[in-house]
Short mmCIF file of N, CA and C in Angstrom, two decimals:
data_model
loop_
_atom_site.label_atom_id
_atom_site.label_comp_id
_atom_site.label_asym_id
_atom_site.label_seq_id
_atom_site.Cartn_x
_atom_site.Cartn_y
_atom_site.Cartn_z
N UNK A 1 0.02 -18.81 4.21
CA UNK A 1 -0.97 -17.40 4.47
C UNK A 1 -0.19 -16.39 5.18
N UNK A 2 0.01 -15.01 4.27
CA UNK A 2 -0.05 -13.36 5.15
C UNK A 2 -1.22 -13.19 5.84
N UNK A 3 -0.47 -12.81 7.27
CA UNK A 3 -1.32 -11.67 7.69
C UNK A 3 -2.50 -10.67 7.14
N UNK A 4 -2.29 -10.12 6.15
CA UNK A 4 -3.18 -9.25 4.76
C UNK A 4 -4.33 -10.68 4.18
N UNK A 5 -3.86 -11.80 3.78
CA UNK A 5 -4.20 -12.39 3.84
C UNK A 5 -5.29 -12.78 4.22
N UNK A 6 -5.46 -13.24 5.86
CA UNK A 6 -5.77 -13.89 7.14
C UNK A 6 -6.87 -12.64 7.04
N UNK A 7 -6.06 -11.16 7.46
CA UNK A 7 -7.91 -10.32 7.68
C UNK A 7 -9.01 -10.09 5.87
N UNK A 8 -8.68 -9.50 5.20
CA UNK A 8 -9.14 -9.82 4.64
C UNK A 8 -9.74 -11.36 4.55
N UNK A 9 -9.33 -12.46 4.88
CA UNK A 9 -10.81 -13.35 4.79
C UNK A 9 -11.31 -13.23 6.05
N UNK A 10 -11.04 -12.97 7.14
CA UNK A 10 -11.51 -12.90 7.99
C UNK A 10 -13.01 -12.13 8.02
N UNK A 11 -12.25 -10.85 7.60
CA UNK A 11 -13.31 -9.33 7.32
C UNK A 11 -14.84 -10.80 6.16
N UNK A 12 -14.22 -11.83 5.53
CA UNK A 12 -15.05 -11.89 4.81
C UNK A 12 -16.19 -11.12 4.03
N UNK A 13 -14.78 -10.21 2.92
CA UNK A 13 -15.43 -9.29 2.16
C UNK A 13 -15.22 -9.51 0.58
N UNK A 14 -15.88 -9.40 -0.51
CA UNK A 14 -15.45 -9.47 -1.80
C UNK A 14 -14.08 -8.81 -2.44
N UNK A 15 -12.93 -10.18 -2.32
CA UNK A 15 -11.88 -10.14 -2.85
C UNK A 15 -11.16 -10.93 -3.20
N UNK A 16 -10.18 -10.23 -4.80
CA UNK A 16 -9.38 -11.62 -4.87
C UNK A 16 -7.62 -11.54 -4.78
N UNK A 17 -6.88 -13.08 -4.66
CA UNK A 17 -6.51 -13.15 -3.99
C UNK A 17 -5.60 -13.29 -6.11
N UNK A 18 -4.30 -13.05 -5.86
CA UNK A 18 -3.51 -13.00 -7.68
C UNK A 18 -1.80 -12.98 -7.34
N UNK A 19 -1.50 -14.56 -8.04
CA UNK A 19 -0.20 -14.66 -7.71
C UNK A 19 0.42 -15.00 -9.17
N UNK A 20 1.88 -13.93 -8.79
CA UNK A 20 2.65 -14.05 -10.04
C UNK A 20 3.43 -14.99 -9.37
N UNK A 21 4.86 -15.46 -10.48
CA UNK A 21 6.49 -15.62 -9.39
C UNK A 21 7.45 -14.16 -10.00
N UNK A 22 7.64 -13.69 -8.91
CA UNK A 22 8.24 -13.45 -7.92
C UNK A 22 10.24 -12.97 -8.99
N UNK A 23 10.53 -12.46 -9.82
CA UNK A 23 12.26 -12.23 -9.70
C UNK A 23 12.40 -11.26 -9.73
N UNK A 24 13.37 -11.94 -8.65
CA UNK A 24 14.56 -11.09 -7.94
C UNK A 24 15.60 -9.67 -8.70
N UNK A 25 15.12 -9.86 -9.84
CA UNK A 25 15.71 -8.69 -10.46
C UNK A 25 14.89 -7.27 -11.07
N UNK A 26 13.60 -7.23 -10.27
CA UNK A 26 12.74 -6.80 -10.79
C UNK A 26 13.02 -5.07 -10.68
N UNK A 27 13.56 -4.74 -11.95
CA UNK A 27 13.34 -3.01 -11.01
C UNK A 27 12.76 -2.32 -10.04
N UNK A 28 10.93 -2.47 -10.23
CA UNK A 28 10.40 -2.60 -9.11
C UNK A 28 8.88 -3.71 -9.04
N UNK A 29 9.11 -3.46 -7.55
CA UNK A 29 7.80 -3.97 -7.19
C UNK A 29 6.37 -4.18 -8.32
N UNK A 30 6.69 -3.05 -8.18
CA UNK A 30 4.95 -2.66 -7.87
C UNK A 30 4.27 -2.63 -10.06
N UNK A 31 5.54 -1.96 -10.66
CA UNK A 31 5.61 -2.36 -12.18
C UNK A 31 5.68 -3.78 -12.28
N UNK A 32 6.44 -4.27 -11.61
CA UNK A 32 6.20 -6.29 -11.99
C UNK A 32 5.32 -6.10 -11.70
N UNK A 33 3.74 -6.33 -11.09
CA UNK A 33 3.06 -6.74 -10.54
C UNK A 33 1.78 -6.17 -11.83
N UNK A 34 2.11 -4.82 -12.09
CA UNK A 34 1.21 -4.52 -13.45
C UNK A 34 1.67 -4.99 -14.86
N UNK A 35 2.89 -5.59 -14.60
CA UNK A 35 3.55 -6.37 -16.05
C UNK A 35 2.73 -8.17 -15.74
N UNK A 36 3.37 -8.58 -14.81
CA UNK A 36 2.75 -9.97 -15.18
C UNK A 36 1.25 -10.40 -14.39
N UNK A 37 1.01 -9.48 -14.02
CA UNK A 37 -1.17 -9.62 -13.22
C UNK A 37 -1.74 -8.59 -14.99
N UNK A 38 -0.56 -8.48 -15.79
CA UNK A 38 -1.89 -7.32 -17.75
C UNK A 38 -2.47 -6.57 -16.55
N UNK A 39 -2.35 -6.13 -16.03
CA UNK A 39 -3.35 -4.83 -15.67
C UNK A 39 -2.87 -3.26 -15.49
N UNK A 40 -4.10 -2.41 -15.73
CA UNK A 40 -3.50 -0.96 -15.94
C UNK A 40 -2.51 -0.13 -14.28
N UNK A 41 -1.71 0.27 -15.28
CA UNK A 41 -0.75 0.75 -13.48
C UNK A 41 -1.12 1.72 -12.99
N UNK A 42 -3.15 1.71 -13.36
CA UNK A 42 -3.55 2.71 -12.32
C UNK A 42 -4.01 2.73 -11.86
N UNK A 43 -4.32 1.53 -11.62
CA UNK A 43 -5.00 0.67 -10.82
C UNK A 43 -4.55 -0.07 -9.98
N UNK A 44 -2.62 -0.98 -10.00
CA UNK A 44 -2.11 -1.53 -9.01
C UNK A 44 -1.65 0.03 -7.66
N UNK A 45 -1.65 -0.44 -6.58
CA UNK A 45 -1.58 0.81 -5.54
C UNK A 45 -0.02 0.11 -4.65
N UNK A 46 0.93 1.15 -4.12
CA UNK A 46 2.30 0.89 -3.78
C UNK A 46 1.68 0.96 -2.43
N UNK A 47 2.47 0.55 -1.49
CA UNK A 47 2.22 0.80 -0.03
C UNK A 47 3.48 1.58 0.57
N UNK A 48 3.89 2.59 1.22
CA UNK A 48 5.30 2.88 1.88
C UNK A 48 4.30 3.93 3.05
N UNK A 49 5.58 3.98 3.55
CA UNK A 49 5.80 4.01 4.72
C UNK A 49 6.89 5.23 5.40
N UNK A 50 6.04 6.49 5.63
CA UNK A 50 6.72 7.52 5.85
C UNK A 50 6.80 7.92 7.18
N UNK A 51 7.94 8.81 8.08
CA UNK A 51 8.35 9.79 9.49
C UNK A 51 7.43 10.74 9.56
N UNK A 52 6.77 11.49 9.87
CA UNK A 52 5.67 12.20 10.10
C UNK A 52 6.40 13.23 11.12
N UNK A 53 6.75 14.45 10.35
CA UNK A 53 7.27 15.47 11.64
C UNK A 53 9.09 14.64 12.86
N UNK A 54 9.47 13.74 12.49
CA UNK A 54 10.16 13.09 12.74
C UNK A 54 10.54 11.76 13.78
N UNK A 55 9.01 11.43 13.77
CA UNK A 55 8.41 10.57 14.68
C UNK A 55 7.80 10.10 14.58
N UNK A 56 6.34 10.00 14.10
CA UNK A 56 4.71 9.38 14.32
C UNK A 56 4.63 8.60 12.64
N UNK A 57 5.27 7.84 12.50
CA UNK A 57 5.17 6.56 11.12
C UNK A 57 3.51 7.07 11.32
N UNK A 58 3.54 7.04 9.17
CA UNK A 58 1.65 7.25 8.32
C UNK A 58 1.97 6.06 7.21
N UNK A 59 1.01 5.35 6.99
CA UNK A 59 1.46 4.59 5.61
C UNK A 59 0.30 5.84 4.72
N UNK A 60 1.11 6.00 4.00
CA UNK A 60 0.80 6.10 1.87
C UNK A 60 0.39 4.69 1.07
N UNK A 61 -1.06 4.82 0.66
CA UNK A 61 -1.27 3.78 -0.40
C UNK A 61 -1.85 4.43 -1.38
N UNK A 62 -0.76 4.30 -2.83
CA UNK A 62 -0.74 5.48 -4.08
C UNK A 62 -0.68 4.23 -5.02
N UNK A 63 -1.28 4.81 -6.72
CA UNK A 63 -1.08 3.95 -7.65
C UNK A 63 0.98 3.99 -8.02
N UNK A 64 1.61 3.10 -8.33
CA UNK A 64 2.70 2.21 -8.73
C UNK A 64 3.25 3.26 -9.27
N UNK A 65 2.55 4.35 -10.56
CA UNK A 65 2.96 5.20 -10.85
C UNK A 65 3.27 6.26 -10.84
N UNK A 66 2.38 6.46 -9.44
CA UNK A 66 2.43 7.98 -9.24
C UNK A 66 3.56 8.50 -8.06
N UNK A 67 4.01 10.02 -7.39
CA UNK A 67 5.26 9.75 -6.65
C UNK A 67 3.87 10.80 -5.26
N UNK A 68 4.62 10.47 -4.39
CA UNK A 68 3.84 10.67 -2.86
C UNK A 68 4.73 12.35 -2.51
N UNK A 69 3.40 12.88 -2.58
CA UNK A 69 3.83 14.05 -2.31
C UNK A 69 3.78 14.50 -1.10
N UNK A 70 5.15 14.71 0.21
CA UNK A 70 5.29 14.16 1.11
C UNK A 70 5.02 15.37 1.67
N UNK A 71 4.55 16.64 1.35
CA UNK A 71 4.00 18.14 1.92
C UNK A 71 2.41 18.10 2.06
N UNK A 72 1.69 17.07 0.83
CA UNK A 72 0.77 16.92 0.90
C UNK A 72 0.28 15.82 2.21
N UNK A 73 1.39 14.80 2.32
CA UNK A 73 0.67 13.92 3.52
C UNK A 73 1.00 14.33 4.38
N UNK A 74 1.75 15.15 4.61
CA UNK A 74 2.04 15.69 5.76
C UNK A 74 1.05 16.48 6.56
N UNK A 75 0.04 17.00 5.04
CA UNK A 75 -1.13 18.50 5.87
C UNK A 75 -1.93 16.97 6.14
N UNK A 76 -2.13 16.33 5.12
CA UNK A 76 -3.52 15.51 5.49
C UNK A 76 -2.95 14.62 7.09
N UNK A 77 -2.22 14.39 7.21
CA UNK A 77 -2.08 13.75 8.24
C UNK A 77 -1.65 14.59 9.55
N UNK A 78 -1.86 15.70 9.74
CA UNK A 78 -1.64 16.95 10.82
C UNK A 78 -0.46 16.99 10.99
N UNK A 79 0.39 17.21 10.45
CA UNK A 79 1.93 17.14 10.60
C UNK A 79 2.39 18.64 9.59
N UNK A 80 4.00 18.63 9.87
CA UNK A 80 4.19 19.88 9.26
C UNK A 80 5.38 19.14 7.66
N UNK A 81 5.62 18.32 8.45
CA UNK A 81 6.32 17.50 7.03
C UNK A 81 6.86 15.97 7.33
N UNK A 82 7.35 14.95 6.22
CA UNK A 82 7.57 14.26 6.68
C UNK A 82 8.62 13.52 5.22
N UNK A 83 8.94 12.40 5.00
CA UNK A 83 10.36 11.82 5.24
C UNK A 83 10.53 10.06 4.93
N UNK A 84 10.44 9.50 4.16
CA UNK A 84 10.43 8.04 3.88
C UNK A 84 11.10 7.67 5.07
N UNK A 85 10.25 6.68 5.81
CA UNK A 85 10.72 6.44 7.30
C UNK A 85 12.10 4.98 6.07
N UNK A 86 12.63 5.10 8.14
CA UNK A 86 13.86 3.74 7.14
C UNK A 86 13.60 2.15 6.95
N UNK A 87 13.95 1.26 5.79
CA UNK A 87 13.78 -0.12 5.45
C UNK A 87 13.55 -0.54 6.69
N UNK A 88 14.75 -0.84 7.06
CA UNK A 88 14.40 -1.16 9.01
C UNK A 88 13.01 -1.09 9.42
N UNK A 89 13.37 0.13 9.62
CA UNK A 89 11.99 0.23 10.83
C UNK A 89 10.49 -0.22 9.86
N UNK A 90 10.47 0.00 8.40
CA UNK A 90 9.63 0.14 8.24
C UNK A 90 9.07 -1.83 8.36
N UNK A 91 10.17 -2.15 8.71
CA UNK A 91 9.90 -4.05 8.24
C UNK A 91 9.56 -4.17 9.76
N UNK A 92 10.22 -3.61 10.87
CA UNK A 92 9.99 -3.79 11.93
C UNK A 92 8.48 -3.66 12.12
N UNK A 93 8.57 -2.43 12.23
CA UNK A 93 6.71 -1.70 12.52
C UNK A 93 5.88 -2.83 11.63
N UNK A 94 5.57 -2.70 10.88
CA UNK A 94 4.83 -3.12 9.69
C UNK A 94 4.40 -4.89 9.63
N UNK A 95 5.76 -5.59 9.40
CA UNK A 95 6.33 -6.98 9.52
C UNK A 95 6.30 -7.59 8.48
N UNK A 96 6.49 -6.96 7.99
CA UNK A 96 6.70 -7.22 6.40
C UNK A 96 7.65 -6.74 5.28
N UNK A 97 7.85 -7.81 4.74
CA UNK A 97 10.11 -7.34 3.31
C UNK A 97 9.37 -6.33 2.52
N UNK A 98 10.55 -4.99 2.74
CA UNK A 98 10.21 -4.62 1.18
C UNK A 98 9.71 -4.97 -0.12
N UNK A 99 8.52 -4.24 -1.35
CA UNK A 99 8.30 -5.03 -2.05
C UNK A 99 7.16 -6.14 -1.54
N UNK A 100 6.89 -6.74 -0.66
CA UNK A 100 5.75 -6.86 0.48
C UNK A 100 5.15 -6.15 0.85
N UNK A 101 5.52 -5.19 1.27
CA UNK A 101 3.95 -3.82 2.64
C UNK A 101 2.97 -3.69 2.44
N UNK A 102 1.96 -4.35 2.95
CA UNK A 102 0.93 -4.34 2.81
C UNK A 102 -0.16 -3.75 3.47
N UNK A 103 -1.25 -2.31 3.10
CA UNK A 103 -2.11 -2.26 3.98
C UNK A 103 -2.61 -2.78 4.62
N UNK A 104 -2.79 -4.45 4.92
CA UNK A 104 -3.82 -4.78 5.84
C UNK A 104 -2.58 -5.25 6.18
N UNK A 105 -2.64 -5.56 7.61
CA UNK A 105 -2.46 -6.93 8.59
C UNK A 105 -1.21 -6.56 9.05
N UNK A 106 -0.87 -5.79 9.20
CA UNK A 106 0.85 -4.66 9.42
C UNK A 106 0.44 -5.15 10.84
N UNK A 107 1.94 -5.14 11.79
CA UNK A 107 1.68 -5.57 13.06
C UNK A 107 0.91 -4.04 14.14
N UNK A 108 1.10 -2.79 13.56
CA UNK A 108 0.84 -2.04 14.24
C UNK A 108 0.42 -1.29 13.90
N UNK A 109 -1.23 -0.75 13.41
CA UNK A 109 -2.00 -0.04 12.82
C UNK A 109 -1.77 1.64 13.26
N UNK A 110 -1.49 1.59 11.39
CA UNK A 110 -0.91 3.14 11.49
C UNK A 110 -1.78 3.46 10.82
N UNK A 111 -1.75 5.17 11.03
CA UNK A 111 -2.78 6.48 10.53
C UNK A 111 -2.62 5.73 8.65
N UNK A 112 -3.75 5.64 8.02
CA UNK A 112 -3.34 5.04 6.87
C UNK A 112 -4.26 6.74 5.55
N UNK A 113 -3.64 7.01 4.32
CA UNK A 113 -3.76 7.28 3.47
C UNK A 113 -3.73 7.10 2.49
N UNK A 114 -5.18 6.94 2.02
CA UNK A 114 -5.38 5.85 0.51
C UNK A 114 -5.38 7.67 -0.49
N UNK A 115 -4.40 7.43 -1.63
CA UNK A 115 -4.98 8.50 -2.44
C UNK A 115 -6.18 8.41 -3.18
N UNK A 116 -6.08 9.36 -3.56
CA UNK A 116 -8.15 9.64 -4.17
C UNK A 116 -8.40 9.20 -5.36
N UNK A 117 -7.59 8.65 -6.21
CA UNK A 117 -7.41 8.06 -7.67
C UNK A 117 -7.52 6.56 -7.58
N UNK A 118 -7.89 6.04 -6.11
CA UNK A 118 -8.11 4.74 -5.71
C UNK A 118 -9.79 4.58 -6.32
N UNK A 119 -10.55 6.03 -5.49
CA UNK A 119 -11.85 6.11 -6.12
C UNK A 119 -12.36 6.00 -7.56
N UNK A 120 -11.13 5.94 -8.85
CA UNK A 120 -11.78 5.70 -9.68
C UNK A 120 -11.87 4.50 -10.59
N UNK A 121 -12.02 3.57 -9.61
CA UNK A 121 -12.16 2.10 -10.15
C UNK A 121 -12.52 1.26 -8.93
N UNK A 122 -13.28 0.54 -9.75
CA UNK A 122 -14.55 -0.33 -8.99
C UNK A 122 -13.64 -1.21 -7.91
N UNK A 123 -12.56 -1.96 -8.74
CA UNK A 123 -11.76 -2.23 -7.38
C UNK A 123 -9.86 -2.17 -8.43
N UNK A 124 -8.88 -1.79 -6.77
CA UNK A 124 -8.03 -2.02 -7.19
C UNK A 124 -6.99 -2.96 -6.70
N UNK A 125 -5.36 -2.90 -6.98
CA UNK A 125 -4.70 -4.11 -6.72
C UNK A 125 -3.86 -3.32 -5.06
N UNK A 126 -3.56 -4.19 -4.00
CA UNK A 126 -3.09 -4.27 -3.48
C UNK A 126 -2.27 -5.24 -2.40
N UNK A 127 -0.60 -4.73 -1.79
CA UNK A 127 0.00 -6.39 -1.85
C UNK A 127 -0.94 -7.25 -0.74
N UNK A 128 -0.25 -8.19 -1.41
CA UNK A 128 -1.81 -8.89 -0.26
C UNK A 128 0.33 -9.79 0.79
N UNK A 129 0.89 -9.14 0.78
CA UNK A 129 1.93 -9.33 1.78
C UNK A 129 3.67 -9.78 2.20
N UNK A 130 3.50 -10.74 0.64
CA UNK A 130 4.79 -10.25 0.04
C UNK A 130 5.28 -10.60 -1.59
N UNK A 131 5.99 -10.12 -1.36
CA UNK A 131 6.32 -10.47 -3.27
C UNK A 131 5.98 -11.09 -4.04
N UNK A 132 5.00 -10.97 -5.28
CA UNK A 132 4.41 -12.03 -6.40
C UNK A 132 3.05 -12.12 -5.77
N UNK A 133 2.43 -11.53 -4.98
CA UNK A 133 1.56 -11.45 -4.11
C UNK A 133 0.09 -10.30 -3.82
N UNK A 134 -0.79 -10.28 -4.57
CA UNK A 134 -2.08 -8.99 -4.76
C UNK A 134 -2.76 -9.58 -4.08
N UNK A 135 -3.40 -8.66 -4.05
CA UNK A 135 -5.11 -8.41 -3.66
C UNK A 135 -5.49 -7.46 -4.09
N UNK A 136 -7.06 -7.76 -4.85
CA UNK A 136 -7.73 -6.92 -5.64
C UNK A 136 -9.28 -7.37 -4.44
N UNK A 137 -9.57 -5.14 -4.70
CA UNK A 137 -10.10 -5.53 -3.76
C UNK A 137 -11.26 -3.84 -3.67
N UNK A 138 -12.35 -3.73 -3.37
CA UNK A 138 -12.71 -2.42 -3.80
C UNK A 138 -11.74 -1.24 -2.24
N UNK A 139 -11.54 -0.11 -2.86
CA UNK A 139 -11.68 1.05 -2.87
C UNK A 139 -12.08 1.26 -1.04
N UNK A 140 -13.00 1.13 -1.30
CA UNK A 140 -14.08 1.51 0.29
C UNK A 140 -14.11 0.05 1.00
N UNK A 141 -13.73 -0.64 0.87
CA UNK A 141 -13.46 -1.82 1.07
C UNK A 141 -12.35 -1.88 1.90
N UNK A 142 -10.77 -1.38 1.20
CA UNK A 142 -10.07 -1.39 1.94
C UNK A 142 -10.13 0.20 2.54
N UNK A 143 -10.38 1.12 2.66
CA UNK A 143 -10.56 2.18 3.63
C UNK A 143 -11.27 1.47 5.07
N UNK A 144 -12.04 1.00 4.99
CA UNK A 144 -13.15 -0.04 5.51
C UNK A 144 -12.39 -0.12 6.73
N UNK A 145 -11.38 -1.17 6.02
CA UNK A 145 -10.84 -2.30 7.31
C UNK A 145 -8.90 -1.97 7.60
N UNK A 146 -8.72 -0.40 6.92
CA UNK A 146 -7.85 0.55 7.26
C UNK A 146 -8.16 1.41 8.48
N UNK A 147 -9.07 1.71 8.78
CA UNK A 147 -9.53 3.44 8.38
C UNK A 147 -9.10 4.26 7.91
N UNK A 148 -8.02 3.94 6.97
CA UNK A 148 -7.39 5.20 5.78
C UNK A 148 -8.90 6.57 5.78
N UNK A 149 -8.18 7.23 5.16
CA UNK A 149 -8.32 8.82 5.00
C UNK A 149 -8.33 8.46 3.57
N UNK A 150 -8.75 9.41 2.58
CA UNK A 150 -9.06 9.82 1.45
C UNK A 150 -8.13 11.21 1.41
N UNK A 151 -7.44 10.73 -0.11
CA UNK A 151 -6.74 12.45 -0.09
C UNK A 151 -5.75 12.65 -0.84
N UNK A 152 -5.48 13.64 -1.44
CA UNK A 152 -4.72 13.90 -2.15
C UNK A 152 -3.66 14.67 -1.62
N UNK A 153 -2.88 12.83 -1.94
CA UNK A 153 -1.48 12.98 -1.93
C UNK A 153 0.17 12.45 -2.95
N UNK A 154 -0.19 12.83 -4.36
CA UNK A 154 0.61 12.37 -5.15
C UNK A 154 0.82 13.43 -6.02
N UNK A 155 1.60 13.48 -6.71
CA UNK A 155 2.27 15.41 -8.30
C UNK A 155 1.24 14.27 -8.68
#
């Protein structure tokens, strides 16, 4: 069991865990989840970690098919610029490996920004903390558990 699954179960909120066989040669972890779960790519969200103004880390949760707008993220996070965090720093701070980073159960609670598109669906899918494992839940539930701000952060 991953920390993300522990968090969601402890919260006793409606959710569904979906598992699939992860392929090590998948070109995109998010698109692999879309294909193997048979759900629209607009409902599967990826978790990215960015560095704000060269120092503070923030989390962005957005559809796997979308591109993160760094200027938008920086603006809503109260900074001037944002850039992707280094993979080793992401793994150290979140406790998850790339391709399995969940917005739930991270080692350190980071400011989190959930793309506004999440509110268009009854439920969305996010990583459950390892490759091949997803949590389906309401965007409002994810927002409540992470303290996320809803914002327009995608291109």
